[in-house]
PDB file of C-alpha atoms in Angstrom:
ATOM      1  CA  UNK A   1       4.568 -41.901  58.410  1.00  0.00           C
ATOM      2  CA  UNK A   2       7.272 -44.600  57.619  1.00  0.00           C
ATOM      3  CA  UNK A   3       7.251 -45.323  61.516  1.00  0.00           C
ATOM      4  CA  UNK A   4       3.446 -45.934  61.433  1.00  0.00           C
ATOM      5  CA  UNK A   5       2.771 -48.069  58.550  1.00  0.00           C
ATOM      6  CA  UNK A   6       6.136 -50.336  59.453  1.00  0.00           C
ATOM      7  CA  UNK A   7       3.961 -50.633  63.278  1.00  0.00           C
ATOM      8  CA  UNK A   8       1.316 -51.155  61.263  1.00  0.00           C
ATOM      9  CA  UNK A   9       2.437 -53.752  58.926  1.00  0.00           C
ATOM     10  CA  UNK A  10       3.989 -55.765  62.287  1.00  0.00           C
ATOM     11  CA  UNK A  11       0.334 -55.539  63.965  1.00  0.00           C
ATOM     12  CA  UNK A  12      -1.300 -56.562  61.038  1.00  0.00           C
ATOM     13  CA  UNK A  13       1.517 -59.754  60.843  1.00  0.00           C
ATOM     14  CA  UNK A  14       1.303 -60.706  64.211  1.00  0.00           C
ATOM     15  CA  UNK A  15       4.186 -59.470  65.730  1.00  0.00           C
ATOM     16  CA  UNK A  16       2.133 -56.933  67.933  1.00  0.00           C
ATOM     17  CA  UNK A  17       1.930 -57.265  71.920  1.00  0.00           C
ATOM     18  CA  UNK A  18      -2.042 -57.118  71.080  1.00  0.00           C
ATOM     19  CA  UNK A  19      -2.843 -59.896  68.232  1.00  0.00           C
ATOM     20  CA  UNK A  20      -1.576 -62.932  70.262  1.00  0.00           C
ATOM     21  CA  UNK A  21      -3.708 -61.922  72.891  1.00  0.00           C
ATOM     22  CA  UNK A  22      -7.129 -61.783  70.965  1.00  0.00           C
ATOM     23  CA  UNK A  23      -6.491 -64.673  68.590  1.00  0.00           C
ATOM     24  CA  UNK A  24      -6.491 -67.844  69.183  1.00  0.00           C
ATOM     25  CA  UNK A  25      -3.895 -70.507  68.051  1.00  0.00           C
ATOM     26  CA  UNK A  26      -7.216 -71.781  65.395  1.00  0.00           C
ATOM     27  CA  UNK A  27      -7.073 -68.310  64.008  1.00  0.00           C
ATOM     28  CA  UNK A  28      -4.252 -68.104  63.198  1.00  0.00           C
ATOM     29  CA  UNK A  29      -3.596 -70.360  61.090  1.00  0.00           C
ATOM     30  CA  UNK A  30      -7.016 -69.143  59.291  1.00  0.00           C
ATOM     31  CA  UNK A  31      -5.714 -65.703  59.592  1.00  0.00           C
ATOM     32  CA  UNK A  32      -4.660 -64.253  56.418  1.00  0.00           C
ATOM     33  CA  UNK A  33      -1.109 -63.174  56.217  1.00  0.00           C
ATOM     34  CA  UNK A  34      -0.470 -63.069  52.804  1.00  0.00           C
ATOM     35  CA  UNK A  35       1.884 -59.809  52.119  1.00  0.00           C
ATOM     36  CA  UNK A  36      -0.473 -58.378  49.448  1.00  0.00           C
ATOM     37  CA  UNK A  37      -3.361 -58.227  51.470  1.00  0.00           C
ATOM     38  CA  UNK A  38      -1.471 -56.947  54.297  1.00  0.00           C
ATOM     39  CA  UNK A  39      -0.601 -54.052  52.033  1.00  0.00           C
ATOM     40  CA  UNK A  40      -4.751 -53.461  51.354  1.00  0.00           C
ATOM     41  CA  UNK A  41      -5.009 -53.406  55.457  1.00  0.00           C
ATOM     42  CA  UNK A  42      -2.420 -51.270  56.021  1.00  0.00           C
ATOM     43  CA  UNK A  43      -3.166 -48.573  53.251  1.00  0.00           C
ATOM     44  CA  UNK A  44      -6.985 -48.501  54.853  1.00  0.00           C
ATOM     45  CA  UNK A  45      -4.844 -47.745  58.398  1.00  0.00           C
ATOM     46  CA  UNK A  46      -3.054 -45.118  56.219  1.00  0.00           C
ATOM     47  CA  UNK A  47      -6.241 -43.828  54.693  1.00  0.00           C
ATOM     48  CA  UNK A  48      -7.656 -43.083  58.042  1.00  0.00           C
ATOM     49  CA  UNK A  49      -5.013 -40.699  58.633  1.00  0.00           C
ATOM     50  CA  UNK A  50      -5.138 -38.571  55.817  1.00  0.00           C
ATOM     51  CA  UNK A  51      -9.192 -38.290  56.204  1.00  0.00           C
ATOM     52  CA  UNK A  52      -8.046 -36.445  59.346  1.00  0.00           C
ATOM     53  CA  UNK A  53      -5.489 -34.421  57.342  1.00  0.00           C
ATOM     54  CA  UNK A  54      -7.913 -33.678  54.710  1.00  0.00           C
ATOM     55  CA  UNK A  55     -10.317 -32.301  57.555  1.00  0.00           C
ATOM     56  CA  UNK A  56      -7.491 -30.064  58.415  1.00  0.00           C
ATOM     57  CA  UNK A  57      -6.357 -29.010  55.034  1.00  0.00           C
ATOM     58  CA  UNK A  58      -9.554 -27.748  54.368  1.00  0.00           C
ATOM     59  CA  UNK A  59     -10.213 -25.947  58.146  1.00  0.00           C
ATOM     60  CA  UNK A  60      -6.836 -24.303  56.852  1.00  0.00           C
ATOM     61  CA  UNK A  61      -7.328 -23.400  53.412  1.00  0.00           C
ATOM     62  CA  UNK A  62     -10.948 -21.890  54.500  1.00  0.00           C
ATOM     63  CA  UNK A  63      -9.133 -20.034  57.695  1.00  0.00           C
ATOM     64  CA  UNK A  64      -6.286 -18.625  54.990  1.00  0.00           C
ATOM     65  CA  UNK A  65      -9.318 -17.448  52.911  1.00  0.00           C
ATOM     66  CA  UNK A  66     -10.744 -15.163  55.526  1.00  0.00           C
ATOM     67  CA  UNK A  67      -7.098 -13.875  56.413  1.00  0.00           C
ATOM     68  CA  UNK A  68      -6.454 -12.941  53.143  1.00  0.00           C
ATOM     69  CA  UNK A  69      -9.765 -11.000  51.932  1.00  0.00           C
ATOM     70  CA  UNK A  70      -9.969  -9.559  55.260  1.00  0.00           C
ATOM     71  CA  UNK A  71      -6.001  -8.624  56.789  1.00  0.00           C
ATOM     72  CA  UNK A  72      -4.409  -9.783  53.500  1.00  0.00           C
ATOM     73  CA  UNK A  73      -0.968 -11.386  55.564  1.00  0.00           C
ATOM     74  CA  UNK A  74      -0.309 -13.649  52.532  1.00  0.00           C
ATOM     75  CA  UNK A  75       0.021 -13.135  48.811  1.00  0.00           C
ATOM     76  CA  UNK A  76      -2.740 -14.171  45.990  1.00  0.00           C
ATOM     77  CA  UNK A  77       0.078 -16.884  45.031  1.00  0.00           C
ATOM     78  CA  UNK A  78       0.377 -18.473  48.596  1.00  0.00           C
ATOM     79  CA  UNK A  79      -3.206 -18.617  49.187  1.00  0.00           C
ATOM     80  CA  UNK A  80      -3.348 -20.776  45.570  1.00  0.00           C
ATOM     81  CA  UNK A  81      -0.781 -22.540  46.858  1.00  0.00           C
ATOM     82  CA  UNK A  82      -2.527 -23.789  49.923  1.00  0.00           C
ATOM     83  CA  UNK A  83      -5.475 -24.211  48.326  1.00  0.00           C
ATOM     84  CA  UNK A  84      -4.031 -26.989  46.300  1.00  0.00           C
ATOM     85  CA  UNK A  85      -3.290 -29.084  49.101  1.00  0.00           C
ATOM     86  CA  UNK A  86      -6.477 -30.157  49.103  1.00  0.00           C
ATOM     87  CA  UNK A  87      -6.251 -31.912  45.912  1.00  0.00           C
ATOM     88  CA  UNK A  88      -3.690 -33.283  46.244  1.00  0.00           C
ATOM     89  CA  UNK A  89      -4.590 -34.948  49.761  1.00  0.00           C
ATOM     90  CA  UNK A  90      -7.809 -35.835  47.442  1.00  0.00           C
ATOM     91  CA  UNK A  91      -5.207 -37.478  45.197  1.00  0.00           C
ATOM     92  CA  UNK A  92      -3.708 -39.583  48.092  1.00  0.00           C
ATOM     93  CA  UNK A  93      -7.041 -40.646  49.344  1.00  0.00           C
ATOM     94  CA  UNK A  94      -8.193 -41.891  46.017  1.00  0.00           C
ATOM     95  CA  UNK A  95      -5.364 -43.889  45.980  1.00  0.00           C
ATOM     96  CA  UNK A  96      -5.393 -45.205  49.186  1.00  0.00           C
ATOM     97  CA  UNK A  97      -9.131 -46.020  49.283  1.00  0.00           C
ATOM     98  CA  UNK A  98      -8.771 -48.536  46.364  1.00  0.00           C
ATOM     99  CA  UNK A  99      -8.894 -52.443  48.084  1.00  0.00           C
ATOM    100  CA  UNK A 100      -6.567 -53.506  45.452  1.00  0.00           C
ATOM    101  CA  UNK A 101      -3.052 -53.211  43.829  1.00  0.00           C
ATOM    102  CA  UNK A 102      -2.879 -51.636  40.706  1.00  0.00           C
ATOM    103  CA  UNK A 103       0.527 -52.099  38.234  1.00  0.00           C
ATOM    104  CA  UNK A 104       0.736 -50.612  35.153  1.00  0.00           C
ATOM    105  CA  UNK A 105       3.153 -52.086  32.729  1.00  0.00           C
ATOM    106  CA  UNK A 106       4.223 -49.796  29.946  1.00  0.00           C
ATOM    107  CA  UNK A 107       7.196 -50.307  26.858  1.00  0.00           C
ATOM    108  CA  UNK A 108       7.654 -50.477  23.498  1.00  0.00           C
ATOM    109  CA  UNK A 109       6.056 -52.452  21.111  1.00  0.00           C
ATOM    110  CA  UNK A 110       6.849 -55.931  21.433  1.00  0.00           C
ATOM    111  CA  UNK A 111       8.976 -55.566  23.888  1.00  0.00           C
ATOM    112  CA  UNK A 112       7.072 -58.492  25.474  1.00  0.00           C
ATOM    113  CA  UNK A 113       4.952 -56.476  28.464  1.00  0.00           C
ATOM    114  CA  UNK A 114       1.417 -59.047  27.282  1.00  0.00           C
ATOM    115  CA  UNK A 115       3.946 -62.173  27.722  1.00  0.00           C
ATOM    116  CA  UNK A 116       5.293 -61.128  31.458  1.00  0.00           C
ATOM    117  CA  UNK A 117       1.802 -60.434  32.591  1.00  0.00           C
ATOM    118  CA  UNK A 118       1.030 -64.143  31.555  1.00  0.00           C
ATOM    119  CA  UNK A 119       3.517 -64.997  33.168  1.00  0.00           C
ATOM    120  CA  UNK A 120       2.851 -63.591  36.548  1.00  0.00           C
ATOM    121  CA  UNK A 121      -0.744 -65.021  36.126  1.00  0.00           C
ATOM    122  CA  UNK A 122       0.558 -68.184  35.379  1.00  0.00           C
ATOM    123  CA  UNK A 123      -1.864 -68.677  32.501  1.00  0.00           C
ATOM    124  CA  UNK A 124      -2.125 -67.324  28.963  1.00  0.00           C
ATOM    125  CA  UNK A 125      -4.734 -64.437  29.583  1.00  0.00           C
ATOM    126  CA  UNK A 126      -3.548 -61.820  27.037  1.00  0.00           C
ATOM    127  CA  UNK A 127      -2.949 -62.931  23.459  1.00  0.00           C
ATOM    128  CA  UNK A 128       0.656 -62.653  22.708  1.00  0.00           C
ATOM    129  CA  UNK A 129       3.697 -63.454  20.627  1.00  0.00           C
ATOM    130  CA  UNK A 130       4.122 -63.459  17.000  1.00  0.00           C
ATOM    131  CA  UNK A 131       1.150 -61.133  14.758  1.00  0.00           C
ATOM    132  CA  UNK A 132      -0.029 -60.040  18.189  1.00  0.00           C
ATOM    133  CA  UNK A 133      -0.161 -56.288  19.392  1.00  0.00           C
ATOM    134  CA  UNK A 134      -1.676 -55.006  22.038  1.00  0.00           C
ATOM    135  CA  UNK A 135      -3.507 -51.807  20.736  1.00  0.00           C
ATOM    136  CA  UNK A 136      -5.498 -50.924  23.712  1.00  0.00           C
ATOM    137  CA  UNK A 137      -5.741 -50.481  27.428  1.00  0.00           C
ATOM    138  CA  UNK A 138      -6.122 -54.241  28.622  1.00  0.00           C
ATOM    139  CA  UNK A 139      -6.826 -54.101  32.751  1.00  0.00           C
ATOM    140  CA  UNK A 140      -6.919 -57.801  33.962  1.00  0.00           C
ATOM    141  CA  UNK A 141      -9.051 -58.444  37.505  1.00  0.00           C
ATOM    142  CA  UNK A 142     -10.210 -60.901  39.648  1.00  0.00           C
ATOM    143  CA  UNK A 143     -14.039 -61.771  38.967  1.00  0.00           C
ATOM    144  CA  UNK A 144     -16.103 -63.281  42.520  1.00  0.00           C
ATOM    145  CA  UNK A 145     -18.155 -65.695  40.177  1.00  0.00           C
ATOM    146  CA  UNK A 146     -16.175 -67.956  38.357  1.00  0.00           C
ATOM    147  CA  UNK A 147     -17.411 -66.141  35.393  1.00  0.00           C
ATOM    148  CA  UNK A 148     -14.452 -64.949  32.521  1.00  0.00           C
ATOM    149  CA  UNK A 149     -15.508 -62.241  30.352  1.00  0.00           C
ATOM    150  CA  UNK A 150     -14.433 -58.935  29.088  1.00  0.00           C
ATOM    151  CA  UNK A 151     -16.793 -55.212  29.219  1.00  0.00           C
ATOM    152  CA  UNK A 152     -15.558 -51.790  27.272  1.00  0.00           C
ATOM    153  CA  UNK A 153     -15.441 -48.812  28.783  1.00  0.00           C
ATOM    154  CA  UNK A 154     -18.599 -47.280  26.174  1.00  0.00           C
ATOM    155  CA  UNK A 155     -20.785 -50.806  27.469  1.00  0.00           C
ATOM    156  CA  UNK A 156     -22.279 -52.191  30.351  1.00  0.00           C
ATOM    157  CA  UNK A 157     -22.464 -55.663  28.386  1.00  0.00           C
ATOM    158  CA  UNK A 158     -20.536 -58.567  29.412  1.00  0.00           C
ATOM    159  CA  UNK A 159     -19.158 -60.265  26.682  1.00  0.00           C
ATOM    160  CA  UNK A 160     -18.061 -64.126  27.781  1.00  0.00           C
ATOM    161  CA  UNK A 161     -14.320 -65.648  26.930  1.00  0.00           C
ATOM    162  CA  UNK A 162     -13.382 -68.893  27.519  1.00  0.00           C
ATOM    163  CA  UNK A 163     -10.067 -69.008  26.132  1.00  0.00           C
ATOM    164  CA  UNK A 164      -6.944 -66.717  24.363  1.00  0.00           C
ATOM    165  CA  UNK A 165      -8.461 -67.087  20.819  1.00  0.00           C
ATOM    166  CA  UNK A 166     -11.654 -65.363  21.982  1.00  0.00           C
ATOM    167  CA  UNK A 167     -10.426 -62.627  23.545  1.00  0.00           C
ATOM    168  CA  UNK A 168      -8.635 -61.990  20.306  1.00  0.00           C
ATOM    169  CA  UNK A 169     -11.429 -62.207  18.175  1.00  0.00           C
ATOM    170  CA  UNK A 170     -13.838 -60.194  20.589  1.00  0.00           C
ATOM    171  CA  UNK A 171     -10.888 -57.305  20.644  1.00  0.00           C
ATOM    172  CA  UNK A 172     -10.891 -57.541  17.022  1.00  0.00           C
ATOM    173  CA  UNK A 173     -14.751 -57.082  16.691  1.00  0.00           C
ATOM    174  CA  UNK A 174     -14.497 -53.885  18.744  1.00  0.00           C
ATOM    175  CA  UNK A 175     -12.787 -50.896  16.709  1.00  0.00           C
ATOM    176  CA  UNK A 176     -11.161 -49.517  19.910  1.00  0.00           C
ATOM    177  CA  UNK A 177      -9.044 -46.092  19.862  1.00  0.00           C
ATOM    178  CA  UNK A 178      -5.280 -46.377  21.927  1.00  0.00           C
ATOM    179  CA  UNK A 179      -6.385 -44.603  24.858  1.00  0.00           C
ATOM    180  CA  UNK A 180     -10.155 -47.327  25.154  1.00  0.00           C
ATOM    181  CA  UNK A 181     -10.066 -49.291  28.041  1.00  0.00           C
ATOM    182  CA  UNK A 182     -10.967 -52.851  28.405  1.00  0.00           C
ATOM    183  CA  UNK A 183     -11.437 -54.868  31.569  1.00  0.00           C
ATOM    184  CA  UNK A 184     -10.766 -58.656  31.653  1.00  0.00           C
ATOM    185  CA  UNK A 185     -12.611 -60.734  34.306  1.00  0.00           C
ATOM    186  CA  UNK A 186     -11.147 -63.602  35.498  1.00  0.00           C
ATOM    187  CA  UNK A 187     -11.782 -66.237  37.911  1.00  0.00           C
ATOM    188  CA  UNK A 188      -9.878 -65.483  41.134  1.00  0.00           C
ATOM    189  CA  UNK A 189      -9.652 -69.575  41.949  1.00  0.00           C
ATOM    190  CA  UNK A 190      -7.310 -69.797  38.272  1.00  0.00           C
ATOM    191  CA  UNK A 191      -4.850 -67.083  39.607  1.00  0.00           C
ATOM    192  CA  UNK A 192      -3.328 -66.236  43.264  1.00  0.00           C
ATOM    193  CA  UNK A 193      -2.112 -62.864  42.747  1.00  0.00           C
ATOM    194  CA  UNK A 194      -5.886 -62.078  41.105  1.00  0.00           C
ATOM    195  CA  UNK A 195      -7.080 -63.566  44.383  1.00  0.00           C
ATOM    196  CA  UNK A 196      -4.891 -60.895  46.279  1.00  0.00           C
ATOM    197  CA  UNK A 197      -6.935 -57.991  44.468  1.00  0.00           C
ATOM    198  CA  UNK A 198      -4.185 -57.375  42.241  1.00  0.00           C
ATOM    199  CA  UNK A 199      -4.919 -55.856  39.176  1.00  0.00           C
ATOM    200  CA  UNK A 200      -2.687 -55.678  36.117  1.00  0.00           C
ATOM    201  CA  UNK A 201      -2.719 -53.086  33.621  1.00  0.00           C
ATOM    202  CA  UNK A 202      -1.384 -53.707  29.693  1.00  0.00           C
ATOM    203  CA  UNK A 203      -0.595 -51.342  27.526  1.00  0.00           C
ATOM    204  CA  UNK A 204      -0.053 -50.380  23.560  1.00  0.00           C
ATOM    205  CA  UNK A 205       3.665 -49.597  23.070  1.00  0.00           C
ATOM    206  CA  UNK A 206       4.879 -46.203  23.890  1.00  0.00           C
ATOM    207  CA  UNK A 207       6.232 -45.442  20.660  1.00  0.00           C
ATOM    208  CA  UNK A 208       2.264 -46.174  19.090  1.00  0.00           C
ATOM    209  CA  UNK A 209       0.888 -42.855  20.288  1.00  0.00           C
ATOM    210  CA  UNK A 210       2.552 -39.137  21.267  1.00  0.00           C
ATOM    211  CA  UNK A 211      -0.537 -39.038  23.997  1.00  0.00           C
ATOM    212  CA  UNK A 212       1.213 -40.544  26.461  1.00  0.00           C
ATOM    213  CA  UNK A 213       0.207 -37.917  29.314  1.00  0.00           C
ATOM    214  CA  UNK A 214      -3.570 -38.324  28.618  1.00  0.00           C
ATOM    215  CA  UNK A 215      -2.785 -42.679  28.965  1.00  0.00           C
ATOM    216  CA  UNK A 216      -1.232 -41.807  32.115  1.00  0.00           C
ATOM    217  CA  UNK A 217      -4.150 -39.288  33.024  1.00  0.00           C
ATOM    218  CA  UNK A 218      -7.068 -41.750  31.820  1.00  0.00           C
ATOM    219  CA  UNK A 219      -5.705 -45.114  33.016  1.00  0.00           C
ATOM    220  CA  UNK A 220      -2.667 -44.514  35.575  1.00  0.00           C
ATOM    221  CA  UNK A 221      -2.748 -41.947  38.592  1.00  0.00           C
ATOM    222  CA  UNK A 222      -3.938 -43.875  40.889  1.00  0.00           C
ATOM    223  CA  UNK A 223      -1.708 -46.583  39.881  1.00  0.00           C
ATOM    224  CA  UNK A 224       1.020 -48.613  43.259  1.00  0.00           C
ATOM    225  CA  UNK A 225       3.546 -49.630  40.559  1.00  0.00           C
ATOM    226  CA  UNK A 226       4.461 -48.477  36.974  1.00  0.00           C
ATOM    227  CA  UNK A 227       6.672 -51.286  35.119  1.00  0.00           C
ATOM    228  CA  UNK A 228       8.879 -50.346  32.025  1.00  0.00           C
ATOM    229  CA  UNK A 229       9.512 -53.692  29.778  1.00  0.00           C
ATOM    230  CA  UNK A 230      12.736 -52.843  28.451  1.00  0.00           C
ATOM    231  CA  UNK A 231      14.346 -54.987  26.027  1.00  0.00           C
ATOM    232  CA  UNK A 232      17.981 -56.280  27.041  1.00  0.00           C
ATOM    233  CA  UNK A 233      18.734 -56.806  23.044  1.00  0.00           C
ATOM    234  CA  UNK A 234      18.787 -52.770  22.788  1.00  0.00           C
ATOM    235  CA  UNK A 235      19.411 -49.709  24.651  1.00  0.00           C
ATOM    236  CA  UNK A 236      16.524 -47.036  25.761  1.00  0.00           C
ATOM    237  CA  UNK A 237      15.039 -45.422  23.176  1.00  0.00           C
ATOM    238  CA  UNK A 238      13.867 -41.735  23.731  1.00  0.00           C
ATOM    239  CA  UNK A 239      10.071 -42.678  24.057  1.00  0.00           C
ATOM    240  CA  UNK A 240      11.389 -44.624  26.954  1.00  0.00           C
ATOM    241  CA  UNK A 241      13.021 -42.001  28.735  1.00  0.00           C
ATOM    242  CA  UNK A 242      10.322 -39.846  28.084  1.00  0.00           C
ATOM    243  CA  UNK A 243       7.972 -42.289  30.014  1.00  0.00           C
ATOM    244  CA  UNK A 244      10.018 -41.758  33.091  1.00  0.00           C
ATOM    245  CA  UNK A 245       9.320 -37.782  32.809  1.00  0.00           C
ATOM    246  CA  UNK A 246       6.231 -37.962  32.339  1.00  0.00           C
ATOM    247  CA  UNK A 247       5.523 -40.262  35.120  1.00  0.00           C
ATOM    248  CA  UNK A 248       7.543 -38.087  37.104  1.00  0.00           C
ATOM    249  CA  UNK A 249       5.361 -34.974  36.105  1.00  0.00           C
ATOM    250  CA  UNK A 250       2.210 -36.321  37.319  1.00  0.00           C
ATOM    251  CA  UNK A 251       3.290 -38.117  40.194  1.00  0.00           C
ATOM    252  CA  UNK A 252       5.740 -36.837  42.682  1.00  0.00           C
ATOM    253  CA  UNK A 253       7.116 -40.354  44.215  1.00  0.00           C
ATOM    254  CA  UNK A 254       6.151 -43.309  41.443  1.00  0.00           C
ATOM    255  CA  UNK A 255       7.001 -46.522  42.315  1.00  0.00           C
ATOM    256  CA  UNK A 256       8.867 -47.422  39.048  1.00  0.00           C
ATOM    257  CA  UNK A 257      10.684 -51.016  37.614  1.00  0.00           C
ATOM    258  CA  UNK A 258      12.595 -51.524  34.703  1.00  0.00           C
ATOM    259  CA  UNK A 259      11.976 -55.253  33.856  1.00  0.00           C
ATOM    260  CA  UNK A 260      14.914 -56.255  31.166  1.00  0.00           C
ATOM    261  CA  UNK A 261      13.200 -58.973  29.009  1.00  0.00           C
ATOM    262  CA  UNK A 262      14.765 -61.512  26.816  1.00  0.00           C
ATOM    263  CA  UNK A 263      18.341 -61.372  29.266  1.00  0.00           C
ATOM    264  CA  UNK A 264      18.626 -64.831  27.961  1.00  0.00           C
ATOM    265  CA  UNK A 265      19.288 -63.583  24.216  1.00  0.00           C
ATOM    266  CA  UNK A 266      22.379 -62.908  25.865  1.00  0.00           C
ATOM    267  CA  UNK A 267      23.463 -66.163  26.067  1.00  0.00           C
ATOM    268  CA  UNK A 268      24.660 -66.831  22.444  1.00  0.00           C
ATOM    269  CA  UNK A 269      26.552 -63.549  22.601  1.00  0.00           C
ATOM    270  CA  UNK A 270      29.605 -65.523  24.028  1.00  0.00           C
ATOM    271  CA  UNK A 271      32.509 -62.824  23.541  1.00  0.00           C
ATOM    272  CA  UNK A 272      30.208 -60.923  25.525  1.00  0.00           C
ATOM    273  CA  UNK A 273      28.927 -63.429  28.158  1.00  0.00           C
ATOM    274  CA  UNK A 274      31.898 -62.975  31.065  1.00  0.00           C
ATOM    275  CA  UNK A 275      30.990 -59.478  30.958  1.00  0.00           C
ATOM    276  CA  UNK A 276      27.206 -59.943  31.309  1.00  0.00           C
TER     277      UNK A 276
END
């Protein structure tokens, strides 16, 4: 599988015996190389391959159905066991069929995971910094029409922001539970990783809420990468090795960073600064 999707990346960058061939010199420049969209093409490649796999997953699990009720050659326990193949190739496929990149930050209260997204974006999206706290599911996205504006999960109604201050006041206005989602719209022109189909994911601190496995149920299976905001002023607490567990329990290969913010506190600590 590595093999394939490292050929595949290569055809999809050029490098192939095949691409120079059909495109010419003019397309290629025009021809979209960025590395995020790259990823997108190549997990479609991938996601052709495991439609064939779920095809025989479920030829199998139906052919071990008829063995067992008819010769019984396996056990009640291996037959469940095949049988849940299929969902999880299901799982794979519903990740792989998304067209975008989904990260999910996660840490503890502010611990500064509103302020790094901004950062990536390269413009102050989420409202952040002193008196504010995220206390929902924020999921920021790429909108095709210029258009900025914000829908709950429980409403169909767009509801327009222009700036910070009135996303603030519009979260306010909604009495929203830990676990409530909210997606932000923004122009795709104002950000270039939005206009790669990436889509970010905030988070109320860990240590707000014991439901942390139905947040990571609700909001982040089928998330590509899970980021832990860690402050660098302090050590892990046990909510935040707890994270990594329960990550762990619902996904068996998570793609996980540990981002150490405010690294530069460091800097008046100067007994300490040779060793950092």
């Amino acid at each position: 599988m590595a093999a394939y999707l490292n050929r595949t990346v290569s055809l999809m960058a050029g490098d192939g015996p095949g691409i120079r061939s059909t495109l010419a010199p003019g397309d290629v420049r025009n021809h979209d190389t960025s590395p995020l969209q790259i990823f997108v093409r190549a997990k479609k490649k991938i996601n052709d391959i495991f439609t064939e796999i779920d095809d025989y997953v479920k030829d199998s699990v139906e052919y071990m159905k008829n063995v067992h009720h008819e010769m019984e050659i396996i056990s009640e326990e291996e037959a469940k066991e095949i049988q849940s193949y299929v969902q999880k190739v299901k799982g794979i496929r519903d990740v792989l069929t998304r067209d975008h990149m989904k990260v999910a930050f996660f840490g503890r209260t502010s611990n500064g995971k509103s302020t790094v997204i901004n950062s990536m974006l390269r413009e102050k999206i989420l409202p952040s910094g002193i008196g504010h706290t995220t206390n929902c599911f924020l999921q920021v996205e790429g909108s095709e029409n210029e258009e900025s504006y914000l829908m709950t999960e429980d409403s169909s109604e767009k509801q327009n922001v222009k700036s910070v201050g009135q996303l603030a006041h519009a979260l306010c206005k909604e009495k929203l539970k830990e676990s409530q989602l909210v997606k932000i719209f923004w122009p795709k022109e104002k950000c270039l990783l939005l206009r790669d189909d990436v889509v970010f994911v905030d988070s109320p601190g860990i240590d707000v809420s014991p439901n942390l496995d139905e947040w990571i149920d609700r909001h982040c299976l089928d998330a590509d990468v899970f980021v832990l905001v860690a402050n660098a002023e302090s050590t892990l607490m046990v909510t935040e090795k707890n994270f990594f567990h329960k990550v762990s329990l619902r996904l068996s290969k998570p793609n996980i960073f540990i981002l150490n913010n405010r690294w530069d506190a460091s800097a008046t600590e100067t007994e300490y600064l040779d060793q950092v």
